[in-house]
Backbone as ProteinMPNN parsed JSONL, in Angstrom:
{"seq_chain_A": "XXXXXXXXXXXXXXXXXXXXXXXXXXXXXXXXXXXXXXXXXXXXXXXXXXXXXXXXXXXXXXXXXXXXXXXXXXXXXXXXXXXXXXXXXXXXXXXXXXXXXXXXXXXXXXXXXX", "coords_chain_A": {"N_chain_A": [[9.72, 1.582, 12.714], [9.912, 0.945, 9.204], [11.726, -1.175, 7.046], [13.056, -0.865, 3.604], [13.21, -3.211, 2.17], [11.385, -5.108, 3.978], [9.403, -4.148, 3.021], [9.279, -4.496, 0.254], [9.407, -7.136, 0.502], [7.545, -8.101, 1.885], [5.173, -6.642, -0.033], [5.692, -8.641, -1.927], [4.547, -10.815, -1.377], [1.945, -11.453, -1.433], [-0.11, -13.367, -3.456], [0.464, -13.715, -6.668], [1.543, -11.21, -7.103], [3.691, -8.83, -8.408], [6.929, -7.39, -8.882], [7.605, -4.168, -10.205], [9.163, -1.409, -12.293], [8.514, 1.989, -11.916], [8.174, 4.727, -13.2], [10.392, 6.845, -11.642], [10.087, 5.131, -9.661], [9.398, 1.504, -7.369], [7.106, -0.079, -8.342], [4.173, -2.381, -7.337], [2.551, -4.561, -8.382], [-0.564, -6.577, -9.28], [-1.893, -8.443, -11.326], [-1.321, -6.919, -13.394], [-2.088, -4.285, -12.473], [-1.301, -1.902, -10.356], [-1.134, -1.854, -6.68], [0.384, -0.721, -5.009], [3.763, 1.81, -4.478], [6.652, 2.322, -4.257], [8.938, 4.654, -2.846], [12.043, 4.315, -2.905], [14.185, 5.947, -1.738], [12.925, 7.931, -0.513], [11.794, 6.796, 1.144], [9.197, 6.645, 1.063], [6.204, 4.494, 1.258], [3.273, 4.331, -0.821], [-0.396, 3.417, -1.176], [-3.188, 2.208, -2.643], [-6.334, 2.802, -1.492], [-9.949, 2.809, -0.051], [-11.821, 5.575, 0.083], [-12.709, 5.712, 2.503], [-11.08, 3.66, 3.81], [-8.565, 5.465, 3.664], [-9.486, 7.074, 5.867], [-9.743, 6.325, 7.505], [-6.637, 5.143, 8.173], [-4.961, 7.167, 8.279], [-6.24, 7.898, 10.362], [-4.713, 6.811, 12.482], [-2.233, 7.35, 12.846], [-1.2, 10.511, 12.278], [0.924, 11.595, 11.179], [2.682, 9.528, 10.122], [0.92, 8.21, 8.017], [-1.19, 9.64, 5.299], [-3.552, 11.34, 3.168], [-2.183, 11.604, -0.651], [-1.704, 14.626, -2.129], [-3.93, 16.511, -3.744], [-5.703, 15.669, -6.926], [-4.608, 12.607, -6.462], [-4.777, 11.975, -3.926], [-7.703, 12.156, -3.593], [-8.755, 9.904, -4.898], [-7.812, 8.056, -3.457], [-5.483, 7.482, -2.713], [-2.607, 7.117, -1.017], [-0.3, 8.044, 1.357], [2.487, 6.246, 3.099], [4.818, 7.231, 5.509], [8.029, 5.446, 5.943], [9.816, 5.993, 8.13], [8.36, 6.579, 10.225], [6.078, 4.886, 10.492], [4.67, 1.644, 11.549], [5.389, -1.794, 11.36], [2.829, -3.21, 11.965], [1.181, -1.554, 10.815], [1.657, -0.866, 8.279], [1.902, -3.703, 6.701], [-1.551, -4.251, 7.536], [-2.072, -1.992, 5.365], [-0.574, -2.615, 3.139], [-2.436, -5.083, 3.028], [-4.817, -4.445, 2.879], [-4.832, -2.54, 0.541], [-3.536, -4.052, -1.517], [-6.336, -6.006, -1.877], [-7.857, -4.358, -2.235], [-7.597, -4.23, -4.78], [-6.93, -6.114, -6.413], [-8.5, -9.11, -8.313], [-11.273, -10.652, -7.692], [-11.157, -13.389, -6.468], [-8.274, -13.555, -5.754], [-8.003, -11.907, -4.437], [-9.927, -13.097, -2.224], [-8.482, -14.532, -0.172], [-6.809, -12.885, 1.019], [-8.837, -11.657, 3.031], [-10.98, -11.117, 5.664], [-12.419, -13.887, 7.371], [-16.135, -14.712, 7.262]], "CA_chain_A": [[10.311, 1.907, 11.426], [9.888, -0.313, 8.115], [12.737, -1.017, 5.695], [12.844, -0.68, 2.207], [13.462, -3.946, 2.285], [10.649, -5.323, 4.347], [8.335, -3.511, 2.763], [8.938, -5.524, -0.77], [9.018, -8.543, 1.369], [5.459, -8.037, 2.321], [4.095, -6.983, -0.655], [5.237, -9.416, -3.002], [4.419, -11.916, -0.586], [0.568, -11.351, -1.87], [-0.675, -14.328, -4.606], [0.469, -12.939, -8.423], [2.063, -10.061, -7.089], [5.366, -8.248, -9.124], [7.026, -5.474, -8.946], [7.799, -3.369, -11.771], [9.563, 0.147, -12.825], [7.024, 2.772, -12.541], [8.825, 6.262, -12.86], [11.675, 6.518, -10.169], [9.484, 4.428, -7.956], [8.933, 0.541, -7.789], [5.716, -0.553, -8.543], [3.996, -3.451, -7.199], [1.338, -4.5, -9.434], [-1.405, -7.726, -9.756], [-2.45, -8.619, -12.92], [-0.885, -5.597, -13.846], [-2.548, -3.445, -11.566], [-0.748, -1.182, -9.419], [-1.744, -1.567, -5.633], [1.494, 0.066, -3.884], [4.338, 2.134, -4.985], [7.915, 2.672, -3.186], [10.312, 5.026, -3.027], [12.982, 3.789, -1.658], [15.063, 7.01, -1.806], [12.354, 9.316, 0.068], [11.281, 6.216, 1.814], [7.757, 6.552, 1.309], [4.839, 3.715, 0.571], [1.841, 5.108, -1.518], [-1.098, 2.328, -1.345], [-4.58, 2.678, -3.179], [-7.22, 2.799, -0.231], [-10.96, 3.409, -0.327], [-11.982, 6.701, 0.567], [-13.036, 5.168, 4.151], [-10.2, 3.042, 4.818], [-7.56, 6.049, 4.085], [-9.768, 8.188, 6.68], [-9.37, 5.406, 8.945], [-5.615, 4.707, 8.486], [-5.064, 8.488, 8.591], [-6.505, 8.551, 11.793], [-4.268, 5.69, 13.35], [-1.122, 8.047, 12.832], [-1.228, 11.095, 10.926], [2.31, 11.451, 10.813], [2.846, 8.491, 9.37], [-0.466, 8.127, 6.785], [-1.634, 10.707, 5.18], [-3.847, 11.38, 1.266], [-1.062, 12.127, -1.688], [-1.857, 15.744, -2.013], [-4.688, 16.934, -5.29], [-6.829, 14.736, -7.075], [-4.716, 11.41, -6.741], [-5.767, 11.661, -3.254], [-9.064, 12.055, -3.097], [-8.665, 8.714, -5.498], [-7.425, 7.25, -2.273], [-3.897, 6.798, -3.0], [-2.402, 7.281, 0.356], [1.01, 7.776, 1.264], [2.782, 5.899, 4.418], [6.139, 7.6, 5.624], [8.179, 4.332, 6.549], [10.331, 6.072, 9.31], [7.316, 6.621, 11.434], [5.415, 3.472, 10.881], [4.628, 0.688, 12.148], [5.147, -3.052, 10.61], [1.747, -3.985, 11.498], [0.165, -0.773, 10.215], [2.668, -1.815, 6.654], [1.076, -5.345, 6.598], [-2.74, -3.657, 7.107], [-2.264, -1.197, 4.58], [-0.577, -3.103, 2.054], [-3.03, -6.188, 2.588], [-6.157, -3.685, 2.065], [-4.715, -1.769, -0.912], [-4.045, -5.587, -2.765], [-7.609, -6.121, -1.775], [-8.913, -3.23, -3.058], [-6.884, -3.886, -6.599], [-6.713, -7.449, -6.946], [-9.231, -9.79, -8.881], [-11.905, -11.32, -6.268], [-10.894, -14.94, -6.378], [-7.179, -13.199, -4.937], [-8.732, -11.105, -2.927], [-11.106, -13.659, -0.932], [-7.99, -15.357, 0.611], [-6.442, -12.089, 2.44], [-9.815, -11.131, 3.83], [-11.758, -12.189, 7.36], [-13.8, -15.065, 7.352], [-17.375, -13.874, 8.274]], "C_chain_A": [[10.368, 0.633, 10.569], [11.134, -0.015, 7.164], [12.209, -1.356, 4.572], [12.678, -2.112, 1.499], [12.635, -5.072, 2.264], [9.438, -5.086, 3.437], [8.526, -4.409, 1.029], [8.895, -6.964, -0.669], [7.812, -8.748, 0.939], [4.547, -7.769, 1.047], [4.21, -7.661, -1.913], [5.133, -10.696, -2.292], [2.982, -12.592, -0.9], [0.604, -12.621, -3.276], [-0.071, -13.155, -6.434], [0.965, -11.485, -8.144], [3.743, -9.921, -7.48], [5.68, -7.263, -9.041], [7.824, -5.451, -10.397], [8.463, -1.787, -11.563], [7.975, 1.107, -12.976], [8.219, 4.211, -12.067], [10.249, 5.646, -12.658], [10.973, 5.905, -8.741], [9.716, 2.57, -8.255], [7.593, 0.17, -7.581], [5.386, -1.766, -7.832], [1.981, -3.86, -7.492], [0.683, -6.454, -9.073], [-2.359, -7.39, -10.389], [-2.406, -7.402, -13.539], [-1.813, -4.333, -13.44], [-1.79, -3.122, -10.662], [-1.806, -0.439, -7.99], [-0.74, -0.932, -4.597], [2.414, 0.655, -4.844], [5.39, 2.277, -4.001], [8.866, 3.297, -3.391], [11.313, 5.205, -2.08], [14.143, 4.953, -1.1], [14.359, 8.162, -0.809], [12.241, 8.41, 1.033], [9.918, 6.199, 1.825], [6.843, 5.51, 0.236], [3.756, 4.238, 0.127], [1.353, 3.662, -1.908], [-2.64, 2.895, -1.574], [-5.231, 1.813, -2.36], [-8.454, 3.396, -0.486], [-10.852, 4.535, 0.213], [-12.166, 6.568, 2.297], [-12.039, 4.619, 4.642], [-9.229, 4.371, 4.553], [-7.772, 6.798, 4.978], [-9.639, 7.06, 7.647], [-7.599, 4.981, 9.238], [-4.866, 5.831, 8.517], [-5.032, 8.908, 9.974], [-5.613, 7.794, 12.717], [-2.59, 6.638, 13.67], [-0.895, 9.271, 11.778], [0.185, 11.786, 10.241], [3.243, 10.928, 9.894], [1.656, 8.05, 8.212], [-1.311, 9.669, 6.763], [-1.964, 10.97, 3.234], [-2.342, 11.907, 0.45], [-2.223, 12.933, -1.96], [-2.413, 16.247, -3.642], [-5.37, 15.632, -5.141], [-6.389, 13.163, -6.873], [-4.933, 10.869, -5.307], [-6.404, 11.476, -2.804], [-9.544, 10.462, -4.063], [-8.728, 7.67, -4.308], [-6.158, 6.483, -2.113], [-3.364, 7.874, -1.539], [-0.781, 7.102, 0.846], [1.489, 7.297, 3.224], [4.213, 5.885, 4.643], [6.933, 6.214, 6.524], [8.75, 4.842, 7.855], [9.676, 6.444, 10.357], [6.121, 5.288, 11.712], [5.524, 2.173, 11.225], [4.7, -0.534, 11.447], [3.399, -3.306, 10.442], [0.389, -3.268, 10.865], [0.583, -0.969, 8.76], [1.491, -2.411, 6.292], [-0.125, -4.967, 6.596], [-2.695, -2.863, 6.373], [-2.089, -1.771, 3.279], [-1.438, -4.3, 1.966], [-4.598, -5.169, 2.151], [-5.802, -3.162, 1.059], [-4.151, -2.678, -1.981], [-5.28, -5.68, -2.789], [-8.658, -5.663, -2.694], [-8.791, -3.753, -5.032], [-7.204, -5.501, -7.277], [-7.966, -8.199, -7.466], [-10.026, -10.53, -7.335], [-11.576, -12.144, -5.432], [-9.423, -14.598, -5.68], [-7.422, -12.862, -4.105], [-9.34, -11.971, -1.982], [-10.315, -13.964, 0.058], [-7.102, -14.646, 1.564], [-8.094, -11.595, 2.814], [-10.558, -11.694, 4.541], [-12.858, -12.803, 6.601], [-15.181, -14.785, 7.835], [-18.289, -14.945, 8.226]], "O_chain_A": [[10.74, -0.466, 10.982], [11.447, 1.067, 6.667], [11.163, -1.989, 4.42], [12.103, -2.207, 0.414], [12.648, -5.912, 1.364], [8.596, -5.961, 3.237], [7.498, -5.038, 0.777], [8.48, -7.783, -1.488], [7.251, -9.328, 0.01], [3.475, -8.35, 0.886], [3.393, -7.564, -2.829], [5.737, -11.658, -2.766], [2.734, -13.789, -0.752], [1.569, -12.541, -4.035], [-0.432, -12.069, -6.887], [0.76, -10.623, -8.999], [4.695, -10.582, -7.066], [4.993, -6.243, -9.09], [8.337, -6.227, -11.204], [8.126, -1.118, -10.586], [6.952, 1.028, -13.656], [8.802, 4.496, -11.021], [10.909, 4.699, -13.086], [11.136, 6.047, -7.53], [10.199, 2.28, -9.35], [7.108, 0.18, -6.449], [6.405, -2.417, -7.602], [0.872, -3.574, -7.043], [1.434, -7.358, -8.706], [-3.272, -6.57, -10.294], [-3.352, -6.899, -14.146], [-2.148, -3.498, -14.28], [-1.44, -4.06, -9.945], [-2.578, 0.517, -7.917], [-1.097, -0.675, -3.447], [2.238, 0.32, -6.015], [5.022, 2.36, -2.83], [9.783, 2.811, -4.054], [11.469, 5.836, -1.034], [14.853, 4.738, -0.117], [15.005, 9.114, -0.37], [12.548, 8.91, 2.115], [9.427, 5.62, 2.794], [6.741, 5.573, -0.989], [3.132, 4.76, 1.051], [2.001, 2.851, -2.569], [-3.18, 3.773, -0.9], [-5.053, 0.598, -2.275], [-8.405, 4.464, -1.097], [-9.843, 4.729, 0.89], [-11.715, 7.371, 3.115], [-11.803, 4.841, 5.83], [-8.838, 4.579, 5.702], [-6.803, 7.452, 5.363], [-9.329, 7.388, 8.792], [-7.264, 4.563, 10.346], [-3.734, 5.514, 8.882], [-4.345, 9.719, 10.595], [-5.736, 8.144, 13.891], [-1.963, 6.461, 14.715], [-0.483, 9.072, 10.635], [0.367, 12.305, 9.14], [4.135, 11.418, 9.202], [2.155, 7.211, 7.462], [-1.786, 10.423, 7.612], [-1.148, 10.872, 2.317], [-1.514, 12.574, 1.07], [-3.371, 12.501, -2.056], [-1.63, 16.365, -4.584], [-5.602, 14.868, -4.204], [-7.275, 12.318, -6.998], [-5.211, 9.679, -5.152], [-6.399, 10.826, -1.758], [-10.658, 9.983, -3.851], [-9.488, 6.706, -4.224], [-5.869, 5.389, -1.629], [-3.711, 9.016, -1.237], [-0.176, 6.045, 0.666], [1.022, 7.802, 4.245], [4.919, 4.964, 4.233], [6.511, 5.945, 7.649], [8.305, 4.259, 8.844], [10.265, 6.656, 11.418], [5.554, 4.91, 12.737], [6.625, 1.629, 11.153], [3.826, -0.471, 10.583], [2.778, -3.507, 9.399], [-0.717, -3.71, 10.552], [-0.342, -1.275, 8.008], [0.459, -1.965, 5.791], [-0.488, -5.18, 5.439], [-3.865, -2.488, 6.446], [-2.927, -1.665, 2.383], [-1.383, -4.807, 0.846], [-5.255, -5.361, 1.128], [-6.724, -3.285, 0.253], [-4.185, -2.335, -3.163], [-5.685, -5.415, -3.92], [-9.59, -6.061, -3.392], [-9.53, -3.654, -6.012], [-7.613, -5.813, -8.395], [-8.874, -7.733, -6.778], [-9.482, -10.818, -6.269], [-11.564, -12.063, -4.204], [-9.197, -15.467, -4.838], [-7.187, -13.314, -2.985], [-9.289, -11.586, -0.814], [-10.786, -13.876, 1.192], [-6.633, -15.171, 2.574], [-7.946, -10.399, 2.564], [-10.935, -12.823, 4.225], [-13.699, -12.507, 5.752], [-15.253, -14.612, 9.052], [-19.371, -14.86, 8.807]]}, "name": "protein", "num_of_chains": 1, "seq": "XXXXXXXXXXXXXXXXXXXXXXXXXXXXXXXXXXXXXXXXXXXXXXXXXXXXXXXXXXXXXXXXXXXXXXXXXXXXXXXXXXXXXXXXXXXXXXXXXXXXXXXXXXXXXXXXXX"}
């Protein structure tokens, strides 16, 4: 189980990352891009994921990850129920869905060295 807590830890822990008011959620945006969302009241993380990684982080728990329901996602906005997940599935979800969002030159420095 992740807290509400934790979970804005981690993702403003990312280079140029803020959070922000979005709705009744908090946002957490770079360069004003929104790569996670939180509501801390349902408890649930929604993180924008390619079409491939949400069928892969889907498959790791589907309990816990699972598409936001219509077109936002088949987008690949992906919702991750905190009271079933895992920290280090958190930390991989929210470091791929900065990835995905963030400017390259941010991006190069969470992703493997090849």
């Amino acid at each position: 189980m992740v807290s509400n807590v934790m979970v804005q830890k981690l993702a403003l822990a990312f280079d140029q990352a803020e959070d922000k008011p979005h709705f009744e959620k908090t946002s957490f945006r770079v360069k004003n891009k929104i790569f996670a969302t939180l509501d801390k009241a349902k408890r649930k993380l929604v993180v924008k994921l390619s079409n491939v990684d949400q069928s892969v982080f889907s498959s790791i728990d589907r309990k816990a990850v699972f598409p936001v329901p219509g077109g936002w996602g088949k987008q690949g906005w992906t919702i991750i129920e905190l009271k079933h997940a895992k920290k280090s599935l958190v930390i991989d979800a929210l470091t791929t869905s900065y990835t995905n969002v963030a400017p390259k030159k941010l991006a190069d420095k969470y992703l493997p060295k090849v």
